[in-house]
mmCIF file of C-alpha atoms in Angstrom:
data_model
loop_
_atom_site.group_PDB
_atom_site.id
_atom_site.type_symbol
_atom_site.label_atom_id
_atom_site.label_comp_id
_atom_site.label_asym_id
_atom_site.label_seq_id
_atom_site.Cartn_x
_atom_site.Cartn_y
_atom_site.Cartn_z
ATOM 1 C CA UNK C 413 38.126 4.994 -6.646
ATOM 2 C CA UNK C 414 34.816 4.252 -5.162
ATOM 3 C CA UNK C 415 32.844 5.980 -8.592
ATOM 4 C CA UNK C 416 34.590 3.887 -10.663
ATOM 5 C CA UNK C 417 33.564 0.960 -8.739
ATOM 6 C CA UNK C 418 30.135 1.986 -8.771
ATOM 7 C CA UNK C 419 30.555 2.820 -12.360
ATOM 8 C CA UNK C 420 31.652 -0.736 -12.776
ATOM 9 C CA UNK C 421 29.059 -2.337 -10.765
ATOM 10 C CA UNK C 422 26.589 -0.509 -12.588
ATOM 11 C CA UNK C 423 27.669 -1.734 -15.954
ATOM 12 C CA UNK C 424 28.298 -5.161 -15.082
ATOM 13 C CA UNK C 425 24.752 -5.198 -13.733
ATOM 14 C CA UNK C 426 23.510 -4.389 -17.398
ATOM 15 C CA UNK C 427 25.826 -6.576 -19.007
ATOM 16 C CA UNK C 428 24.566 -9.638 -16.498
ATOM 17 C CA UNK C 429 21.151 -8.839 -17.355
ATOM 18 C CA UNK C 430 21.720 -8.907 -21.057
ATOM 19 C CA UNK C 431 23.251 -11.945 -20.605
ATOM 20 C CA UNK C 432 20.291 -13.372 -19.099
ATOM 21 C CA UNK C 433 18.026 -12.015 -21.753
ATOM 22 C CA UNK C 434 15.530 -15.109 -23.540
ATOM 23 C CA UNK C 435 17.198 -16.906 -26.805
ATOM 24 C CA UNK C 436 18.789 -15.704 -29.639
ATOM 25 C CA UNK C 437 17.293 -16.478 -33.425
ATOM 26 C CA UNK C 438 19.091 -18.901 -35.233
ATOM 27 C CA UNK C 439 20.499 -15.842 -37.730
ATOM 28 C CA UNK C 440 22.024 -14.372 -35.204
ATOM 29 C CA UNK C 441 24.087 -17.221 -34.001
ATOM 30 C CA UNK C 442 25.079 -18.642 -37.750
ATOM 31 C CA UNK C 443 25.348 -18.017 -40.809
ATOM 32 C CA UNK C 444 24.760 -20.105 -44.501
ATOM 33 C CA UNK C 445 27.385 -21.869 -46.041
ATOM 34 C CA UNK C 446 28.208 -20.291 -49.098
ATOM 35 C CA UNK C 447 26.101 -16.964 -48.663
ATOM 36 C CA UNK C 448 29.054 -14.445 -48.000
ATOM 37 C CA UNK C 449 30.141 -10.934 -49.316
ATOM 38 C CA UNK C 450 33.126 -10.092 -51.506
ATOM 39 C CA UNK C 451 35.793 -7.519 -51.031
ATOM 40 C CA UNK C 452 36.532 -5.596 -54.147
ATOM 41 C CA UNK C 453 39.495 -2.658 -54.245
ATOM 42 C CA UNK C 454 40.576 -0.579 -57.072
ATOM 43 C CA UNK C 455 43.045 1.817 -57.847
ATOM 44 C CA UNK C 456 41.819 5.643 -58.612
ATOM 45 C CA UNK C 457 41.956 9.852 -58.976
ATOM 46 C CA UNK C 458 40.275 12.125 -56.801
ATOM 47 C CA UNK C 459 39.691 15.592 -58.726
ATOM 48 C CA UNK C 460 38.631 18.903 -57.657
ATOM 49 C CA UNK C 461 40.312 19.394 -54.309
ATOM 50 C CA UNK C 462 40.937 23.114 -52.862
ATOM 51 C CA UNK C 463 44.651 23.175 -52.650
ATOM 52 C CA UNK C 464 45.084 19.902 -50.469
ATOM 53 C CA UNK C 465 45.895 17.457 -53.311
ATOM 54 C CA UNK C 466 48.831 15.130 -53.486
ATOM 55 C CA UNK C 467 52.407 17.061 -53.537
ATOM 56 C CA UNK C 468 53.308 15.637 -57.213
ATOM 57 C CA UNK C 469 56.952 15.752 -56.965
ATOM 58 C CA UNK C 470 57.015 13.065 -53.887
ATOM 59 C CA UNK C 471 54.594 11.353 -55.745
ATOM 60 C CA UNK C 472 55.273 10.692 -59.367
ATOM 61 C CA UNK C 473 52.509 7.659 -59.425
ATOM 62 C CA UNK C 474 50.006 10.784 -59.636
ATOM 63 C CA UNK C 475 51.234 12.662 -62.249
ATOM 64 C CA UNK C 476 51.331 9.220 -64.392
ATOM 65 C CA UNK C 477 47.793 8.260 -63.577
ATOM 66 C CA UNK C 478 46.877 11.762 -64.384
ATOM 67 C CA UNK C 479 48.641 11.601 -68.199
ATOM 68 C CA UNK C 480 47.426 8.068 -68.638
ATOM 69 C CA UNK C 481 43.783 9.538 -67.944
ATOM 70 C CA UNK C 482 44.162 12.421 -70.008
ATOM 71 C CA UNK C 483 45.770 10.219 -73.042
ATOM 72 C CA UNK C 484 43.082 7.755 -72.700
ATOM 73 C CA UNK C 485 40.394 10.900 -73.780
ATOM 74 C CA UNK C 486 42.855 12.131 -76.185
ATOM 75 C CA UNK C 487 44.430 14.455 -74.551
ATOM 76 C CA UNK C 488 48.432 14.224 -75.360
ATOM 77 C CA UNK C 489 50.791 15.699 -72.900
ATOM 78 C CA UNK C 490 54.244 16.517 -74.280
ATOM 79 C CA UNK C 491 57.245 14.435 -73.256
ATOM 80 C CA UNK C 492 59.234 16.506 -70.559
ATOM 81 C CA UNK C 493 55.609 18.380 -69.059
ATOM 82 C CA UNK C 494 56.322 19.101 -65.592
ATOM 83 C CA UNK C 495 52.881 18.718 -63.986
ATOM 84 C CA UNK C 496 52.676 20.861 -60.589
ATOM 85 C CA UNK C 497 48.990 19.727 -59.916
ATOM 86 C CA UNK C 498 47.666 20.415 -56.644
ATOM 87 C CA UNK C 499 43.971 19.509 -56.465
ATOM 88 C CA UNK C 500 44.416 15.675 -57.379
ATOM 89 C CA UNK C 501 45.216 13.002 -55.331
ATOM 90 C CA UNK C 502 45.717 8.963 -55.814
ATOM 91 C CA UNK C 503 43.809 7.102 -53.571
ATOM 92 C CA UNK C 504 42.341 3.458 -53.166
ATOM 93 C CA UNK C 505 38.957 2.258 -53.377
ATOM 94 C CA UNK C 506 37.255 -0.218 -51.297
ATOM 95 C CA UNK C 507 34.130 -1.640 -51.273
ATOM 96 C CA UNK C 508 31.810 -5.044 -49.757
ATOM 97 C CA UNK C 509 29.751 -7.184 -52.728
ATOM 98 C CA UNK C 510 27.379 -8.159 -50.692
ATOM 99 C CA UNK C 511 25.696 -11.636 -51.129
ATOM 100 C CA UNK C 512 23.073 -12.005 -54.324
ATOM 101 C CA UNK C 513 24.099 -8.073 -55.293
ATOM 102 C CA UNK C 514 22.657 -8.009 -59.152
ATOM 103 C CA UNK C 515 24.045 -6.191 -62.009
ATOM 104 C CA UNK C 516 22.862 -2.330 -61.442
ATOM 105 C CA UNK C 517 22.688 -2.236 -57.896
ATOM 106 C CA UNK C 518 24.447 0.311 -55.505
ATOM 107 C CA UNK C 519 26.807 -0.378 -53.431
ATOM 108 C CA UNK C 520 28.726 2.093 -50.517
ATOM 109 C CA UNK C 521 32.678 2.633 -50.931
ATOM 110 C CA UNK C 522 35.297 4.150 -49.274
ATOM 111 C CA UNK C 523 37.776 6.009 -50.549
ATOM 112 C CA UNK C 524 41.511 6.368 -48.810
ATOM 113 C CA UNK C 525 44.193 8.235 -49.660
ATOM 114 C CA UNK C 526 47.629 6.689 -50.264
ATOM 115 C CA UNK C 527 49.524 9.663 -51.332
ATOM 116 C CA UNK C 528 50.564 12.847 -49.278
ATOM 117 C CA UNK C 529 47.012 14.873 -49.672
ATOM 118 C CA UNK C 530 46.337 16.742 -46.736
ATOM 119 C CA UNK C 531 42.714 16.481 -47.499
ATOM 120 C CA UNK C 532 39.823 14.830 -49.552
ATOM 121 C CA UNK C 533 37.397 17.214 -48.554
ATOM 122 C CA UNK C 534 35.425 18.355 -51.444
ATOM 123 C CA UNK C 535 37.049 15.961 -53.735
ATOM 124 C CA UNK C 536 35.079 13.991 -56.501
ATOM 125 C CA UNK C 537 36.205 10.727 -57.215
ATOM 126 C CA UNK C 538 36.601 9.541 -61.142
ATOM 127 C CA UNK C 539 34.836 6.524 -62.653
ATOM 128 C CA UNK C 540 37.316 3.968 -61.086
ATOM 129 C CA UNK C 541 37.004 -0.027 -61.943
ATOM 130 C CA UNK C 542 36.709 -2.433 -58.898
ATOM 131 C CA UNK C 543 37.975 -5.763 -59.008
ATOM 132 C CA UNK C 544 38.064 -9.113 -56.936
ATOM 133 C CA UNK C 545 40.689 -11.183 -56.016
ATOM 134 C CA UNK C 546 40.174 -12.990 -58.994
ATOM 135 C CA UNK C 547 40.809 -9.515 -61.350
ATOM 136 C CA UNK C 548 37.870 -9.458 -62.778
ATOM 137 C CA UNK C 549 35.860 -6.299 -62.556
ATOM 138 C CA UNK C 550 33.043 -6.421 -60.832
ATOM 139 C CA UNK C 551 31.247 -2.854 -59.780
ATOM 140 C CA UNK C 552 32.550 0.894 -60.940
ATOM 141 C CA UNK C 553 32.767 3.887 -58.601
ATOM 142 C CA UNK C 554 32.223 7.234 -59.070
ATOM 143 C CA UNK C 555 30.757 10.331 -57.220
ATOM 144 C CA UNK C 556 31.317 12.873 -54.812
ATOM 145 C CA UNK C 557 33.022 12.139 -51.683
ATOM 146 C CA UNK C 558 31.369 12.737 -47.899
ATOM 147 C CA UNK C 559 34.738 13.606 -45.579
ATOM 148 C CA UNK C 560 33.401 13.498 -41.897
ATOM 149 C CA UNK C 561 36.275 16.140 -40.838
ATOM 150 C CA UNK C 562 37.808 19.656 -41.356
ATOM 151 C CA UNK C 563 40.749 21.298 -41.129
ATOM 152 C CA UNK C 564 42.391 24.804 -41.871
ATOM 153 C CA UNK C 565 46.240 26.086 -41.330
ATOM 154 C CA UNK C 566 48.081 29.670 -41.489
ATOM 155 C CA UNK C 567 51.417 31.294 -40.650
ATOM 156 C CA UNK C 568 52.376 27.558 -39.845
ATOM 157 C CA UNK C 569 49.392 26.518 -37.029
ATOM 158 C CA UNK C 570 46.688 24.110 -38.170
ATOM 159 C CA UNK C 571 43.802 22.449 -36.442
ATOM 160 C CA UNK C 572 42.384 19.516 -37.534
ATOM 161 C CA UNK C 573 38.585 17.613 -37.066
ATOM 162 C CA UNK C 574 38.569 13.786 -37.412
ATOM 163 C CA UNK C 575 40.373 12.255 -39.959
ATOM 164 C CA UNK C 576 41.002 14.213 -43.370
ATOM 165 C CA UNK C 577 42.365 11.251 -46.020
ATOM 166 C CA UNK C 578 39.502 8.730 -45.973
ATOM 167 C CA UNK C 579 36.071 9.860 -47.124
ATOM 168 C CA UNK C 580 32.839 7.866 -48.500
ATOM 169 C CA UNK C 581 30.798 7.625 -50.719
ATOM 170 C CA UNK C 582 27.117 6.243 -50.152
ATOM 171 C CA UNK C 583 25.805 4.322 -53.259
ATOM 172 C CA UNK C 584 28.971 5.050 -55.108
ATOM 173 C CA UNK C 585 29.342 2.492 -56.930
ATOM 174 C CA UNK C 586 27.246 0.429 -59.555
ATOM 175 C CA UNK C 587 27.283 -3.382 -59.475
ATOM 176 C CA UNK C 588 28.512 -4.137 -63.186
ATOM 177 C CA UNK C 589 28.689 -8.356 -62.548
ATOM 178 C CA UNK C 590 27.401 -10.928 -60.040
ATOM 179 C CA UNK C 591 29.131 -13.529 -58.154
ATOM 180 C CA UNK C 592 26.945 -17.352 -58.227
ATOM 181 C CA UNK C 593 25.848 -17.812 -55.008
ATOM 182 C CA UNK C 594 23.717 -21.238 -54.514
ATOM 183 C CA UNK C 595 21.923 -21.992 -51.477
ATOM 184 C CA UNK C 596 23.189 -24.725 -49.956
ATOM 185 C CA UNK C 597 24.359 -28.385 -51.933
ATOM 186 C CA UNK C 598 22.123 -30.811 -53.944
ATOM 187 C CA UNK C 599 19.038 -31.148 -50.875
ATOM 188 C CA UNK C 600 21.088 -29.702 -48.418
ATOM 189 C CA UNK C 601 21.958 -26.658 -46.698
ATOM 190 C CA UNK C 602 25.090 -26.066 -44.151
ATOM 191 C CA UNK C 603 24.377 -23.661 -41.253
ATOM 192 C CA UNK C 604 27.654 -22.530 -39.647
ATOM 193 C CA UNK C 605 27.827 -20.946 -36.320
ATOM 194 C CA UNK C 606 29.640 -17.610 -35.449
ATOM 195 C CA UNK C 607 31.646 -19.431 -32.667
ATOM 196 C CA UNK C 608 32.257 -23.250 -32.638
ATOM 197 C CA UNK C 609 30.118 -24.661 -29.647
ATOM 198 C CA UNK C 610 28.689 -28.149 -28.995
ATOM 199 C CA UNK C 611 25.939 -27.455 -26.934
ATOM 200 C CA UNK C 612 24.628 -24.689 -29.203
ATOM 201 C CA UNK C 613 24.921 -27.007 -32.596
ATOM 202 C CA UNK C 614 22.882 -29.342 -30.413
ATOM 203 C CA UNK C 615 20.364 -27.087 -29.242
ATOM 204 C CA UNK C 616 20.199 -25.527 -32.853
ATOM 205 C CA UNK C 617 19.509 -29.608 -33.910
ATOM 206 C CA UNK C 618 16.460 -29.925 -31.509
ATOM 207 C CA UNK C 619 15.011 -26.380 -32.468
ATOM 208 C CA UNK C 620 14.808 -27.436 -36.093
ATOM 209 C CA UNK C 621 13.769 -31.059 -35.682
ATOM 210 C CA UNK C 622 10.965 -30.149 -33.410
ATOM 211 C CA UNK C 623 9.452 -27.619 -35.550
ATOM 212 C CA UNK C 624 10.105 -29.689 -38.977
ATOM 213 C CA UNK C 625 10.522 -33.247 -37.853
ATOM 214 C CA UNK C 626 13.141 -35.849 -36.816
ATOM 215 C CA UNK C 627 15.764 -36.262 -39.630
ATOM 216 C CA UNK C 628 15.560 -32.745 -40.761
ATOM 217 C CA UNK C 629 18.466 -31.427 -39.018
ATOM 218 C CA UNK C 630 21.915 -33.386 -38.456
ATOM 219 C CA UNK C 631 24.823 -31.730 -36.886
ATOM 220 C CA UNK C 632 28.165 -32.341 -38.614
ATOM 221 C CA UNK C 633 31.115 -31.124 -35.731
ATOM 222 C CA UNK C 634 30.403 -27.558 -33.264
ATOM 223 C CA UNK C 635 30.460 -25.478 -35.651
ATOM 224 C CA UNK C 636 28.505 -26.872 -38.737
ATOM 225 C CA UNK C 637 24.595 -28.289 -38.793
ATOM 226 C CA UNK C 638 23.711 -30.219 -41.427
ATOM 227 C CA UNK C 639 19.436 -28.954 -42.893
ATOM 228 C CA UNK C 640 17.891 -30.938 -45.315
ATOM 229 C CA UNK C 641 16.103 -28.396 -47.369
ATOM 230 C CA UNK C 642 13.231 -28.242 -49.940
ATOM 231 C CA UNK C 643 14.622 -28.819 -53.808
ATOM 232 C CA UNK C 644 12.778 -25.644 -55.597
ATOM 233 C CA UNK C 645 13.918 -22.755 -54.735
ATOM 234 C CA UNK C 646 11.041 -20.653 -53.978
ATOM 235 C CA UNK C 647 10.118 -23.212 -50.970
ATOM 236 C CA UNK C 648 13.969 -23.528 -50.005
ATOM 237 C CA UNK C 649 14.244 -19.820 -49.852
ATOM 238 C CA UNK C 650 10.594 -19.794 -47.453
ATOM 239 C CA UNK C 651 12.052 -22.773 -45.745
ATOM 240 C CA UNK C 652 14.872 -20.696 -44.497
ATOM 241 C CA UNK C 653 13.103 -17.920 -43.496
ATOM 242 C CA UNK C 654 11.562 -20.333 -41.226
ATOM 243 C CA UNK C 655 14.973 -21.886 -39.808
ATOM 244 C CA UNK C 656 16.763 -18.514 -38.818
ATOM 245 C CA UNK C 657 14.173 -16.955 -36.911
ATOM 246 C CA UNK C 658 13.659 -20.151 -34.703
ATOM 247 C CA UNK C 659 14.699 -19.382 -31.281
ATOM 248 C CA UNK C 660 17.546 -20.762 -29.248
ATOM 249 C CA UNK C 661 19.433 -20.275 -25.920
ATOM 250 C CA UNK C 662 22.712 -20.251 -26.845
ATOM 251 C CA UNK C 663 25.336 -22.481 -24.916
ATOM 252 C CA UNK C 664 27.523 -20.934 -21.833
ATOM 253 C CA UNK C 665 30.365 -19.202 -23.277
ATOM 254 C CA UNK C 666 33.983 -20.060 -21.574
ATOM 255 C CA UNK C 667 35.003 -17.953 -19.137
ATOM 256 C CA UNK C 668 37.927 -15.553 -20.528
ATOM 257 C CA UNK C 669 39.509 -12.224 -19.224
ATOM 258 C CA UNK C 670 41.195 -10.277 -22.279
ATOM 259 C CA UNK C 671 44.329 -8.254 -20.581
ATOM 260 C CA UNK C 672 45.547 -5.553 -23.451
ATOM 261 C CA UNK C 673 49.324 -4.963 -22.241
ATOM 262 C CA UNK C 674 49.537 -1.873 -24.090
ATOM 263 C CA UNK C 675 46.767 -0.130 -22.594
ATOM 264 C CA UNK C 676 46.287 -1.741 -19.400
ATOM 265 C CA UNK C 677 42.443 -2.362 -20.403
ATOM 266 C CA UNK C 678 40.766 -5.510 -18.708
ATOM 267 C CA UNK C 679 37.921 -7.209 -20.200
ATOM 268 C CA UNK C 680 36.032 -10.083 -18.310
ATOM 269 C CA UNK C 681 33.269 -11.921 -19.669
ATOM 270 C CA UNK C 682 30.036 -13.515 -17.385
ATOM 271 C CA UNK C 683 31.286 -16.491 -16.722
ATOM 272 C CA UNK C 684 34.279 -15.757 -15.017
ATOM 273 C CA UNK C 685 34.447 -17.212 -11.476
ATOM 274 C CA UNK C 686 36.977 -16.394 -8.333
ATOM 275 C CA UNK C 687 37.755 -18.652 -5.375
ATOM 276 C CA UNK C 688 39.122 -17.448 -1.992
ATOM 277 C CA UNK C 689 42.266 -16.293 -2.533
ATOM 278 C CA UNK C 690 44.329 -13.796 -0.449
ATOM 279 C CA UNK C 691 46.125 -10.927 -2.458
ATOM 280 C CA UNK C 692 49.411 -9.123 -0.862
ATOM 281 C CA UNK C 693 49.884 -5.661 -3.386
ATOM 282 C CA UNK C 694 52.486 -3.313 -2.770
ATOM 283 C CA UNK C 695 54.179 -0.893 -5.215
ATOM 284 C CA UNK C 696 58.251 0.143 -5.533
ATOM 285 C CA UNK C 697 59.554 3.206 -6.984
ATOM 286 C CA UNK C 698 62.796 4.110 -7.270
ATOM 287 C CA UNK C 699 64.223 7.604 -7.874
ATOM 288 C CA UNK C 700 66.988 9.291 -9.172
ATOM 289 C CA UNK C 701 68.259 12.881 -9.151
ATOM 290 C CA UNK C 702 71.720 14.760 -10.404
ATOM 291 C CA UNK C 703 72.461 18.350 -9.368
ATOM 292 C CA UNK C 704 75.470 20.067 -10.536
ATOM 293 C CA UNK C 705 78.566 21.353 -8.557
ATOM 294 C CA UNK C 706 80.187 24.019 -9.810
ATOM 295 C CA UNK C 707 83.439 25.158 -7.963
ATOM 296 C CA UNK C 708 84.827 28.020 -9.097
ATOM 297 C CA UNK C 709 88.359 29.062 -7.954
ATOM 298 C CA UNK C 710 89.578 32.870 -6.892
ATOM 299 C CA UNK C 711 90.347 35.579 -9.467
ATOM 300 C CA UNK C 712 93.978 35.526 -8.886
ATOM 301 C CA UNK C 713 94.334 31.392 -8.032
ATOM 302 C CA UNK C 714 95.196 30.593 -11.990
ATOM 303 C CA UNK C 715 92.621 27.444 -10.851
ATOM 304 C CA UNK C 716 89.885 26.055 -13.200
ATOM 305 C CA UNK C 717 86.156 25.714 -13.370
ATOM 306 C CA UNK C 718 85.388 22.218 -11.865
ATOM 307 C CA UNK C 719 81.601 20.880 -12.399
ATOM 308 C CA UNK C 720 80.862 17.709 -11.229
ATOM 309 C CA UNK C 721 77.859 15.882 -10.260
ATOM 310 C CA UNK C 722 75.909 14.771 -7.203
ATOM 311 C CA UNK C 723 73.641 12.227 -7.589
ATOM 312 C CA UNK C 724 70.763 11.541 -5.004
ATOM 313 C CA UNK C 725 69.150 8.171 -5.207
ATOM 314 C CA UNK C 726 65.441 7.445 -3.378
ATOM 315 C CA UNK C 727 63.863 3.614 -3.045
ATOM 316 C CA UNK C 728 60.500 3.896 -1.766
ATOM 317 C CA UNK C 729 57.867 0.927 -1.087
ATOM 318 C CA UNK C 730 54.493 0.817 -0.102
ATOM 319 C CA UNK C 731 52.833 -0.648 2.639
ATOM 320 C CA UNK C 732 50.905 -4.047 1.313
ATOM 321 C CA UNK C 733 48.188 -5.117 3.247
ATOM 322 C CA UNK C 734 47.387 -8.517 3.024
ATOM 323 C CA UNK C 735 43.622 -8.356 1.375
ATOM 324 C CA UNK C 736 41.618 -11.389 1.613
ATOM 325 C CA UNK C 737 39.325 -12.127 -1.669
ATOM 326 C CA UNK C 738 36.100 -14.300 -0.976
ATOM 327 C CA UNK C 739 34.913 -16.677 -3.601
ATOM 328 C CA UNK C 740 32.692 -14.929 -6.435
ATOM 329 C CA UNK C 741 30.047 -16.017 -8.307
ATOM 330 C CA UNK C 742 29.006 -13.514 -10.052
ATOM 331 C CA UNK C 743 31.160 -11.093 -12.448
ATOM 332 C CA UNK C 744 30.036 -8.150 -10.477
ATOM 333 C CA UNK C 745 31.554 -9.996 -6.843
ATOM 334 C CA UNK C 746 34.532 -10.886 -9.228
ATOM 335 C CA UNK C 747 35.099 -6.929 -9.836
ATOM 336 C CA UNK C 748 34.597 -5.633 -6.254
ATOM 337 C CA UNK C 749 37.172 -8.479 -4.812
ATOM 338 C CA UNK C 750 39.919 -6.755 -7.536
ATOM 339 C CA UNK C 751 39.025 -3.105 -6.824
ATOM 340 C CA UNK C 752 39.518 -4.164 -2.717
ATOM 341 C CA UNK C 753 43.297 -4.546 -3.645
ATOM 342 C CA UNK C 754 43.328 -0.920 -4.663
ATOM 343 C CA UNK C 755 45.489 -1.641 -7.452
ATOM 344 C CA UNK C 756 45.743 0.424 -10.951
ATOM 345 C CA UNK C 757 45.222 -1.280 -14.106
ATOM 346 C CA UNK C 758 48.960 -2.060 -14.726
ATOM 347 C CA UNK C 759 48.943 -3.612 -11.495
ATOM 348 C CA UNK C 760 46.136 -5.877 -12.578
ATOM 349 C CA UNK C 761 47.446 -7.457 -14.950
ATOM 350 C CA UNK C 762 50.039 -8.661 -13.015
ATOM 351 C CA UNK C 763 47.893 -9.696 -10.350
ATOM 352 C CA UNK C 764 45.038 -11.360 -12.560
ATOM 353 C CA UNK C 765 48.307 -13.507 -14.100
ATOM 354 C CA UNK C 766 49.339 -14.238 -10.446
ATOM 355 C CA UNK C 767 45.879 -15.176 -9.344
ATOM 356 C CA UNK C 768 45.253 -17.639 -12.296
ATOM 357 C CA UNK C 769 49.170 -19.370 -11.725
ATOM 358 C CA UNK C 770 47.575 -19.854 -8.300
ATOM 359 C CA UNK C 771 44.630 -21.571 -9.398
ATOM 360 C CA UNK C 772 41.904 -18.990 -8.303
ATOM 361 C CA UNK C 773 40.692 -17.575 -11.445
ATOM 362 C CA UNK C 774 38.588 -19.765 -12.934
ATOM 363 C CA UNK C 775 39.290 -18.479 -16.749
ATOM 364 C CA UNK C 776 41.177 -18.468 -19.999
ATOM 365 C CA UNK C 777 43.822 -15.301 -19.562
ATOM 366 C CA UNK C 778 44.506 -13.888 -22.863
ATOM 367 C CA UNK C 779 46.898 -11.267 -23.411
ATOM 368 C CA UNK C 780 46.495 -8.961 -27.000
#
């Protein structure tokens, strides 16, 4: 118990002086309206596989890409073909358009399996279309795919590296159409910041006015600030360069503690604050056992076998001590007042949820 507070301690001292680090640039707090990436997806054959391919008769939507291939090079297949193929497999293709991505650029994909291949490994994907939401097609894929695993089985063992069905491949696919992007509307450009927060759309204001002049920046709510920006666009494109490498301290963030109630992880931010509280933890277990009776008559008593059951039940509880938890102003003081209760992680979350119903946690509790 005490190396994981220590542990603790010692991360929470690196994550306090982090926090205290100097200001952030301006694009790594926002980003610009209308400046995004694109998702694309597509539907397409992996070929050459050793053996692991898809099992075709579970998945029929494999044979029928693979005859619609082959009839599209003019390659008939006769009505009634049973296809046992066992080095393909169906899988779906995903890839990011980034932002201003031109027509002939490379872009990474990934490539997943969706039917029952028990490996991509060595697999070479076939020119595959990618399309928006809009279905419109917008990059194609093709290459050889990079599986970050391995695997082998025999006489019914098998061991298995990482994951087998998803593989990449780096520059796999070739921009074939570009998405408009325009910087920003009419004499105007919209910075929007990662997490909605007055004091750092303020702050963001007086950076930019003081290094451009009064006027020049406006901000619209907590999240969005307003830039007037230079018409042409070879001085609007400078003029940004300029804005998103100003520096700013970012505002205080709001004090939150993330319980996961599936995996009893606790997650506690800087600001998180604890006031003099006094903590009572005990734990009750309760246990049950059954041992069977058997009572077997004489030889010569014409009785019968009788098995019954005796059941033994055990309620244990633990001595609480009454642990007193001073006021905290630091994360770090916050941590060693919990580990003085000597609870587990379960036991935590109940007791952070108790603390906070009584007022003493100074935080949002949020439960995922």
């Amino acid at each position: 118990m005490k190396t994981i507070v220590k542990i603790l301690v010692g991360l929470l001292g690196l994550a306090l002086f982090a926090g205290q680090a100097q200001a952030e640039r301006i694009k790594d707090i926002s980003t610009l309206q209308g400046v995004r990436s694109n998702q694309l997806a597509g539907y397409g054959i992996v070929v050459g596989l050793d053996g692991t391919g898809d099992q075709t008769t579970q998945t029929p939507f494999t044979v029928s890409s693979i005859i619609s291939m082959l009839g599209q090079m003019g390659i008939n297949i006769p009505a009634g073909t049973s296809l046992q193929l066992k080095n393909v497999a169906a899988v779906m293709v995903t890839a990011d358009l980034p932002a201003f991505a031109k027509p002939g650029q490379n872009i990474d994909i990934t490539v997943s399996s969706i039917g029952n291949a028990k490996s991509l490994r060595g697999g070479t994907l076939v020119m595959t279309p990618l399309k928006g939401a809009d279905n419109q097609v917008y990059a194609m894929a093709q290459g050889n795919l990079l599986v970050a695993g391995a695997g082998a089985s025999a006489g019914g063992s098998s061991v298995q590296v990482n994951q087998l069905g998803v593989g990449r491949v780096p520059a796999g696919a070739t921009v074939e159409r570009m998405v408009p992007t325009s910087l920003g509307q009419g004499g105007f450009i919209n910075l929007e910041l990662n997490s909605a927060d007055f004091t750092t759309a303020t702050r963001v204001v007086e950076a930019i006015n003081r290094n451009f002049g009064p006027g020049t920046a406006v901000a619209v709510d907590g999240r969005q600030v307003r830039v007037a920006a230079p018409a042409d666009n070879n001085q609007r494109v400078a003029f940004l360069s300029r804005v998103e490498n100003l520096s700013v301290a970012p505002g205080e963030d709001i004090a939150r503690v993330i319980l996961n109630a599936r995996t009893g992880s606790i997650v506690m931010n800087r600001e998180v604050l604890l006031d003099t509280v006094a903590v009572a933890h005990g734990s009750l277990s309760v246990v049950i056992s059954s041992e069977p009776l058997v009572s077997q008559p004489n030889a010569l008593s014409q009785g019968q076998t009788v098995v019954s059951e005796q059941a033994q039940i055990e309620i244990k509880e633990k001595k609480g001590e009454l642990v007193m938890l001073r006021a905290g102003a630091t994360l770090g003081e916050v941590v060693k007042a919990l580990n003085a209760v000597g609870a587990t992680p379960q036991d935590l979350l109940a007791i952070l949820q108790a603390i906070k119903a009584a007022g003493a946690l100074k935080a949002n509790l949020e439960i995922i």
